[in-house]
mmCIF file of C-alpha atoms and ligand atoms in Angstrom:
data_model
loop_
_atom_site.group_PDB
_atom_site.id
_atom_site.type_symbol
_atom_site.label_atom_id
_atom_site.label_comp_id
_atom_site.label_asym_id
_atom_site.label_seq_id
_atom_site.Cartn_x
_atom_site.Cartn_y
_atom_site.Cartn_z
ATOM 1 C CA MET A 1 -60.510 145.671 -14.960
ATOM 2 C CA LYS A 2 -59.686 147.042 -11.477
ATOM 3 C CA ILE A 3 -57.311 149.867 -12.235
ATOM 4 C CA LEU A 4 -58.318 152.856 -10.114
ATOM 5 C CA SER A 5 -57.460 153.397 -6.477
ATOM 6 C CA PRO A 6 -60.218 154.682 -4.208
ATOM 7 C CA LYS A 7 -60.453 158.487 -4.468
ATOM 8 C CA GLN A 8 -58.119 158.593 -7.468
ATOM 9 C CA ALA A 9 -61.012 159.769 -9.635
ATOM 10 C CA ILE A 10 -62.251 163.314 -9.122
ATOM 11 C CA VAL A 11 -65.705 164.164 -10.440
ATOM 12 C CA ALA A 12 -66.049 167.709 -11.825
ATOM 13 C CA LEU A 13 -69.233 169.343 -10.550
ATOM 14 C CA ASP A 14 -69.618 171.626 -13.554
ATOM 15 C CA PHE A 15 -73.100 172.908 -12.740
ATOM 16 C CA ASP A 16 -74.755 176.253 -12.016
ATOM 17 C CA SER A 17 -76.280 175.299 -8.689
ATOM 18 C CA PHE A 18 -75.700 173.053 -5.709
ATOM 19 C CA GLU A 19 -79.086 171.424 -6.352
ATOM 20 C CA GLU A 20 -77.987 170.244 -9.795
ATOM 21 C CA ALA A 21 -74.627 169.082 -8.449
ATOM 22 C CA ASP A 22 -76.362 167.308 -5.591
ATOM 23 C CA PHE A 23 -78.223 165.067 -8.024
ATOM 24 C CA ILE A 24 -74.881 163.520 -8.989
ATOM 25 C CA ILE A 25 -73.336 163.736 -5.520
ATOM 26 C CA ASN A 26 -76.107 161.492 -4.236
ATOM 27 C CA PHE A 27 -74.935 158.685 -6.500
ATOM 28 C CA LEU A 28 -71.318 158.988 -5.351
ATOM 29 C CA ASP A 29 -69.520 157.409 -2.409
ATOM 30 C CA PRO A 30 -67.022 159.721 -0.640
ATOM 31 C CA ASP A 31 -64.777 156.722 0.019
ATOM 32 C CA LYS A 32 -64.433 156.184 -3.726
ATOM 33 C CA PHE A 33 -64.529 159.631 -5.332
ATOM 34 C CA ARG A 34 -63.362 163.162 -4.691
ATOM 35 C CA LEU A 35 -65.250 166.159 -6.082
ATOM 36 C CA LYS A 36 -64.065 169.164 -8.052
ATOM 37 C CA VAL A 37 -65.657 172.586 -7.647
ATOM 38 C CA GLY A 38 -64.711 174.860 -10.514
ATOM 39 C CA LYS A 39 -65.430 178.400 -11.631
ATOM 40 C CA GLN A 40 -68.966 177.595 -12.814
ATOM 41 C CA LEU A 41 -70.333 176.319 -9.501
ATOM 42 C CA PHE A 42 -68.185 178.552 -7.284
ATOM 43 C CA SER A 43 -69.167 181.732 -9.146
ATOM 44 C CA SER A 44 -72.832 180.976 -8.685
ATOM 45 C CA GLU A 45 -72.905 179.459 -5.191
ATOM 46 C CA GLY A 46 -69.880 181.030 -3.515
ATOM 47 C CA PRO A 47 -67.798 179.450 -0.741
ATOM 48 C CA LYS A 48 -70.852 178.087 1.109
ATOM 49 C CA VAL A 49 -71.004 175.321 -1.484
ATOM 50 C CA LEU A 50 -67.727 173.969 -0.090
ATOM 51 C CA GLU A 51 -69.263 173.488 3.329
ATOM 52 C CA LYS A 52 -72.306 171.757 1.868
ATOM 53 C CA ILE A 53 -70.086 169.310 0.000
ATOM 54 C CA ASN A 54 -67.806 168.771 3.005
ATOM 55 C CA LYS A 55 -70.863 167.932 5.095
ATOM 56 C CA LYS A 56 -71.557 165.074 2.727
ATOM 57 C CA GLY A 57 -68.119 163.668 3.534
ATOM 58 C CA PHE A 58 -66.279 164.517 0.300
ATOM 59 C CA GLU A 59 -62.808 165.947 -0.157
ATOM 60 C CA ILE A 60 -62.773 168.908 -2.540
ATOM 61 C CA PHE A 61 -60.481 169.995 -5.332
ATOM 62 C CA LEU A 62 -61.189 173.729 -5.620
ATOM 63 C CA ASP A 63 -60.305 174.381 -9.248
ATOM 64 C CA LEU A 64 -60.236 178.165 -9.586
ATOM 65 C CA LYS A 65 -56.986 178.309 -11.584
ATOM 66 C CA LEU A 66 -55.789 181.568 -10.043
ATOM 67 C CA HIS A 67 -53.867 183.759 -12.484
ATOM 68 C CA ASP A 68 -53.194 187.362 -11.462
ATOM 69 C CA ILE A 69 -50.508 189.624 -10.076
ATOM 70 C CA PRO A 70 -48.586 187.954 -7.208
ATOM 71 C CA ASN A 71 -50.134 190.107 -4.466
ATOM 72 C CA THR A 72 -53.693 189.314 -5.576
ATOM 73 C CA VAL A 73 -53.011 185.600 -5.860
ATOM 74 C CA TYR A 74 -51.415 185.610 -2.404
ATOM 75 C CA LYS A 75 -54.435 187.331 -0.838
ATOM 76 C CA ALA A 76 -57.016 185.263 -2.676
ATOM 77 C CA LEU A 77 -55.278 182.067 -1.588
ATOM 78 C CA ILE A 78 -55.106 183.216 2.024
ATOM 79 C CA ASN A 79 -58.910 183.590 1.866
ATOM 80 C CA LEU A 80 -59.529 180.322 0.029
ATOM 81 C CA LEU A 81 -57.265 178.276 2.289
ATOM 82 C CA ARG A 82 -59.503 179.113 5.253
ATOM 83 C CA HIS A 83 -61.939 176.613 3.801
ATOM 84 C CA ASN A 84 -61.666 172.879 4.111
ATOM 85 C CA VAL A 85 -60.193 172.148 0.707
ATOM 86 C CA TRP A 86 -58.099 169.078 -0.165
ATOM 87 C CA MET A 87 -56.489 170.574 -3.271
ATOM 88 C CA THR A 88 -56.494 173.906 -5.098
ATOM 89 C CA ASN A 89 -54.632 175.427 -8.020
ATOM 90 C CA ILE A 90 -53.004 178.327 -9.835
ATOM 91 C CA HIS A 91 -51.991 178.872 -13.476
ATOM 92 C CA LEU A 92 -48.233 178.389 -13.801
ATOM 93 C CA LEU A 93 -48.204 180.782 -16.765
ATOM 94 C CA GLY A 94 -48.746 183.526 -14.174
ATOM 95 C CA GLY A 95 -44.958 183.471 -13.809
ATOM 96 C CA GLU A 96 -42.406 182.621 -11.150
ATOM 97 C CA GLU A 97 -43.176 185.545 -8.837
ATOM 98 C CA MET A 98 -46.844 184.584 -8.822
ATOM 99 C CA ILE A 99 -45.951 180.959 -8.162
ATOM 100 C CA LYS A 100 -43.736 182.026 -5.250
ATOM 101 C CA ALA A 101 -46.560 184.181 -3.850
ATOM 102 C CA ALA A 102 -48.934 181.214 -4.008
ATOM 103 C CA ALA A 103 -46.482 178.937 -2.204
ATOM 104 C CA GLU A 104 -45.965 181.660 0.400
ATOM 105 C CA ALA A 105 -49.724 181.922 0.968
ATOM 106 C CA LYS A 106 -49.898 178.192 1.590
ATOM 107 C CA ASN A 107 -46.959 178.396 3.959
ATOM 108 C CA ASP A 108 -48.342 181.441 5.821
ATOM 109 C CA SER A 109 -51.743 179.736 6.136
ATOM 110 C CA LYS A 110 -50.068 176.649 7.630
ATOM 111 C CA SER A 111 -52.365 174.810 5.289
ATOM 112 C CA ASN A 112 -52.212 171.130 4.359
ATOM 113 C CA THR A 113 -54.158 171.776 1.170
ATOM 114 C CA LEU A 114 -52.313 170.492 -1.877
ATOM 115 C CA LEU A 115 -51.355 173.318 -4.215
ATOM 116 C CA VAL A 116 -50.957 172.374 -7.861
ATOM 117 C CA GLY A 117 -50.289 174.390 -10.997
ATOM 118 C CA VAL A 118 -52.051 174.248 -14.340
ATOM 119 C CA THR A 119 -49.393 173.826 -17.038
ATOM 120 C CA LEU A 120 -51.234 174.232 -20.312
ATOM 121 C CA LEU A 121 -54.979 173.694 -20.575
ATOM 122 C CA THR A 122 -55.759 170.387 -22.244
ATOM 123 C CA SER A 123 -58.117 172.273 -24.560
ATOM 124 C CA LEU A 124 -55.040 173.797 -26.271
ATOM 125 C CA ASN A 125 -52.958 172.115 -28.931
ATOM 126 C CA GLN A 126 -49.702 172.973 -30.703
ATOM 127 C CA ASN A 127 -51.533 174.997 -33.350
ATOM 128 C CA ASN A 128 -53.073 177.203 -30.692
ATOM 129 C CA LEU A 129 -49.616 177.899 -29.248
ATOM 130 C CA ASP A 130 -48.164 178.666 -32.689
ATOM 131 C CA ASN A 131 -51.041 181.066 -33.416
ATOM 132 C CA LEU A 132 -50.239 182.936 -30.215
ATOM 133 C CA GLY A 133 -46.663 183.327 -31.407
ATOM 134 C CA LEU A 134 -45.370 180.984 -28.744
ATOM 135 C CA ASN A 135 -42.612 179.075 -30.492
ATOM 136 C CA ILE A 136 -42.211 176.249 -28.040
ATOM 137 C CA SER A 137 -43.389 172.657 -28.085
ATOM 138 C CA ILE A 138 -46.135 171.701 -25.649
ATOM 139 C CA SER A 139 -43.922 169.085 -24.003
ATOM 140 C CA LYS A 140 -41.078 171.575 -23.484
ATOM 141 C CA LEU A 141 -43.432 174.224 -22.106
ATOM 142 C CA VAL A 142 -45.096 171.772 -19.728
ATOM 143 C CA GLU A 143 -41.750 170.503 -18.501
ATOM 144 C CA THR A 144 -40.309 173.999 -17.997
ATOM 145 C CA LEU A 145 -43.390 175.160 -16.089
ATOM 146 C CA SER A 146 -43.314 172.008 -13.964
ATOM 147 C CA MET A 147 -39.655 172.527 -13.162
ATOM 148 C CA VAL A 148 -40.313 176.103 -11.994
ATOM 149 C CA ALA A 149 -43.277 174.849 -9.966
ATOM 150 C CA ARG A 150 -41.217 172.166 -8.258
ATOM 151 C CA GLU A 151 -38.399 174.612 -7.458
ATOM 152 C CA ASN A 152 -40.960 176.834 -5.760
ATOM 153 C CA PHE A 153 -42.550 174.120 -3.594
ATOM 154 C CA ILE A 154 -45.707 173.587 -5.638
ATOM 155 C CA ASP A 155 -47.013 170.058 -4.975
ATOM 156 C CA GLY A 156 -47.709 169.086 -8.561
ATOM 157 C CA VAL A 157 -49.363 169.986 -11.820
ATOM 158 C CA VAL A 158 -52.503 169.667 -13.887
ATOM 159 C CA CYS A 159 -51.400 168.330 -17.258
ATOM 160 C CA SER A 160 -52.462 165.971 -20.018
ATOM 161 C CA VAL A 161 -51.950 162.226 -19.818
ATOM 162 C CA GLU A 162 -49.334 162.434 -22.603
ATOM 163 C CA GLU A 163 -47.031 164.421 -20.339
ATOM 164 C CA VAL A 164 -47.260 162.381 -17.144
ATOM 165 C CA LEU A 165 -44.576 159.788 -17.859
ATOM 166 C CA SER A 166 -41.877 162.295 -18.723
ATOM 167 C CA LEU A 167 -42.793 164.553 -15.793
ATOM 168 C CA LYS A 168 -42.551 161.640 -13.364
ATOM 169 C CA LYS A 169 -39.143 160.790 -14.858
ATOM 170 C CA ASN A 170 -37.707 164.299 -15.116
ATOM 171 C CA ILE A 171 -39.309 166.171 -12.225
ATOM 172 C CA GLY A 172 -39.864 163.444 -9.668
ATOM 173 C CA LYS A 173 -42.092 160.471 -8.912
ATOM 174 C CA ASP A 174 -43.683 162.254 -5.971
ATOM 175 C CA PHE A 175 -44.575 165.328 -8.062
ATOM 176 C CA ILE A 176 -48.362 165.067 -8.261
ATOM 177 C CA THR A 177 -50.012 164.869 -11.665
ATOM 178 C CA VAL A 178 -53.702 165.613 -12.114
ATOM 179 C CA THR A 179 -55.107 164.790 -15.536
ATOM 180 C CA PRO A 180 -58.341 166.113 -17.000
ATOM 181 C CA GLY A 181 -59.462 165.366 -20.550
ATOM 182 C CA ILE A 182 -60.241 161.736 -19.734
ATOM 183 C CA ARG A 183 -62.663 159.863 -21.950
ATOM 184 C CA ILE A 184 -64.466 156.596 -21.453
ATOM 185 C CA ASN A 185 -66.966 156.548 -24.341
ATOM 186 C CA GLU A 186 -67.439 160.125 -25.463
ATOM 187 C CA LYS A 187 -65.911 162.130 -28.295
ATOM 188 C CA SER A 188 -63.493 164.869 -27.337
ATOM 189 C CA GLY A 189 -65.797 167.959 -27.227
ATOM 190 C CA ASP A 190 -63.613 171.066 -26.819
ATOM 191 C CA GLN A 191 -60.689 169.146 -25.322
ATOM 192 C CA SER A 192 -57.718 168.590 -27.639
ATOM 193 C CA ARG A 193 -55.324 166.456 -25.641
ATOM 194 C CA VAL A 194 -57.613 163.682 -24.414
ATOM 195 C CA ALA A 195 -56.839 160.140 -23.291
ATOM 196 C CA THR A 196 -58.678 157.107 -22.039
ATOM 197 C CA LEU A 197 -58.968 156.189 -18.394
ATOM 198 C CA GLU A 198 -56.749 153.186 -18.958
ATOM 199 C CA GLU A 199 -54.006 155.289 -20.589
ATOM 200 C CA ALA A 200 -54.151 157.722 -17.684
ATOM 201 C CA VAL A 201 -53.652 154.959 -15.146
ATOM 202 C CA THR A 202 -50.963 153.161 -17.156
ATOM 203 C CA ASN A 203 -49.030 156.409 -17.438
ATOM 204 C CA ASN A 204 -49.142 156.789 -13.623
ATOM 205 C CA SER A 205 -51.405 159.799 -13.397
ATOM 206 C CA ASP A 206 -52.053 160.352 -9.683
ATOM 207 C CA PHE A 207 -55.537 161.848 -10.019
ATOM 208 C CA ILE A 208 -58.018 161.667 -12.854
ATOM 209 C CA VAL A 209 -60.642 164.339 -13.496
ATOM 210 C CA LEU A 210 -63.917 163.138 -14.963
ATOM 211 C CA GLY A 211 -66.308 165.823 -16.151
ATOM 212 C CA ARG A 212 -68.743 165.504 -19.005
ATOM 213 C CA GLU A 213 -67.990 161.822 -19.252
ATOM 214 C CA ILE A 214 -70.226 161.544 -16.190
ATOM 215 C CA THR A 215 -72.272 164.743 -16.230
ATOM 216 C CA SER A 216 -73.361 164.471 -19.885
ATOM 217 C CA SER A 217 -73.888 160.764 -19.741
ATOM 218 C CA LYS A 218 -77.383 159.625 -20.784
ATOM 219 C CA ASP A 219 -77.529 157.307 -17.810
ATOM 220 C CA ILE A 220 -75.546 158.934 -15.011
ATOM 221 C CA PRO A 221 -76.074 156.240 -12.332
ATOM 222 C CA GLN A 222 -75.001 153.560 -14.777
ATOM 223 C CA MET A 223 -71.884 155.491 -15.814
ATOM 224 C CA ILE A 224 -70.958 155.969 -12.153
ATOM 225 C CA LYS A 225 -71.426 152.224 -11.565
ATOM 226 C CA LYS A 226 -69.184 151.507 -14.539
ATOM 227 C CA ILE A 227 -66.413 153.746 -13.172
ATOM 228 C CA GLU A 228 -66.888 152.255 -9.702
ATOM 229 C CA SER A 229 -66.316 148.833 -11.199
ATOM 230 C CA TYR A 230 -62.757 149.967 -12.093
ATOM 231 C CA ILE A 231 -62.010 150.897 -8.476
ATOM 232 C CA ILE A 232 -59.936 148.373 -6.550
HETATM 233 O O1 LIG B 301 -64.137 165.805 -18.753
HETATM 234 P P1 LIG B 301 -64.365 167.236 -19.124
HETATM 235 O O2 LIG B 301 -63.671 167.664 -20.383
HETATM 236 O O3 LIG B 301 -65.794 167.657 -19.086
HETATM 237 O O4 LIG B 301 -63.646 167.936 -17.910
HETATM 238 C C1 LIG B 301 -63.419 169.198 -17.952
HETATM 239 C C2 LIG B 301 -63.150 169.626 -16.527
HETATM 240 O O5 LIG B 301 -61.750 169.636 -16.311
HETATM 241 C C3 LIG B 301 -63.637 171.025 -16.356
HETATM 242 O O6 LIG B 301 -64.087 171.176 -15.033
HETATM 243 C C4 LIG B 301 -62.426 171.865 -16.627
HETATM 244 O O7 LIG B 301 -62.486 173.084 -15.954
HETATM 245 C C5 LIG B 301 -61.318 170.962 -16.113
HETATM 246 N N1 LIG B 301 -60.038 171.116 -16.818
HETATM 247 C C6 LIG B 301 -58.940 171.437 -16.071
HETATM 248 N N2 LIG B 301 -57.722 171.611 -16.639
HETATM 249 C C7 LIG B 301 -57.556 171.439 -17.924
HETATM 250 C C8 LIG B 301 -58.661 171.082 -18.701
HETATM 251 C C9 LIG B 301 -59.905 170.932 -18.107
HETATM 252 O O8 LIG B 301 -59.027 171.572 -14.860
HETATM 253 N N3 LIG B 301 -56.327 171.572 -18.413
#
């Protein structure tokens, strides 16, 4: 089953140190995978970890999910975009002014880094929204946020596999979709809106984030080989 394009799968380096991440990096081919640095690794290693990963030939998705007042997001992005990062992100629930500030930072940095927006974390379900007093369906919320993102020159969104088809139809085929919450064998853990790798690809997800599916696997090299076998 050859269903994944090279570099369509992004491996989440959810570790506390570069040394731990490096154990997995050494099994990965930069022509086949991209890597994701999130809050866990970045908060312990700082920006120098980006250089170390770049040196190994990988493109990086810097997943810091910025969510703050517009001025702070603008300034943080100006700093982050000085690094060699392939993709980074903000939380779209930060509001339209914050989204505009993020797009402006990318523009002012003359950066080619892709800037995507988190719609609703895949760990949240409809019940969680209802309990927060948010009387809106997940699909409507995701679509509205994506629309605002597109209008403000954001390159795409992080969303669940369930939402990809309708976003491609209603927002645009070229609007990038990044889908975490992908499962190959494992149970869902703390993720609510999960899907299989095959569903993600069939629904036309552009990029697929694989975290614990690899990092918590009992036999990491074998799991990586299995995923590699899906790459065209
Ligand atoms: O596959 P797993 O559930 O372990 O992947 C989780 C990874 O995806 C984490 O790095 C988490 O931060 C990220 N994630 C995300 N956006 C979501 C849900 C999870 O970036 N909506």
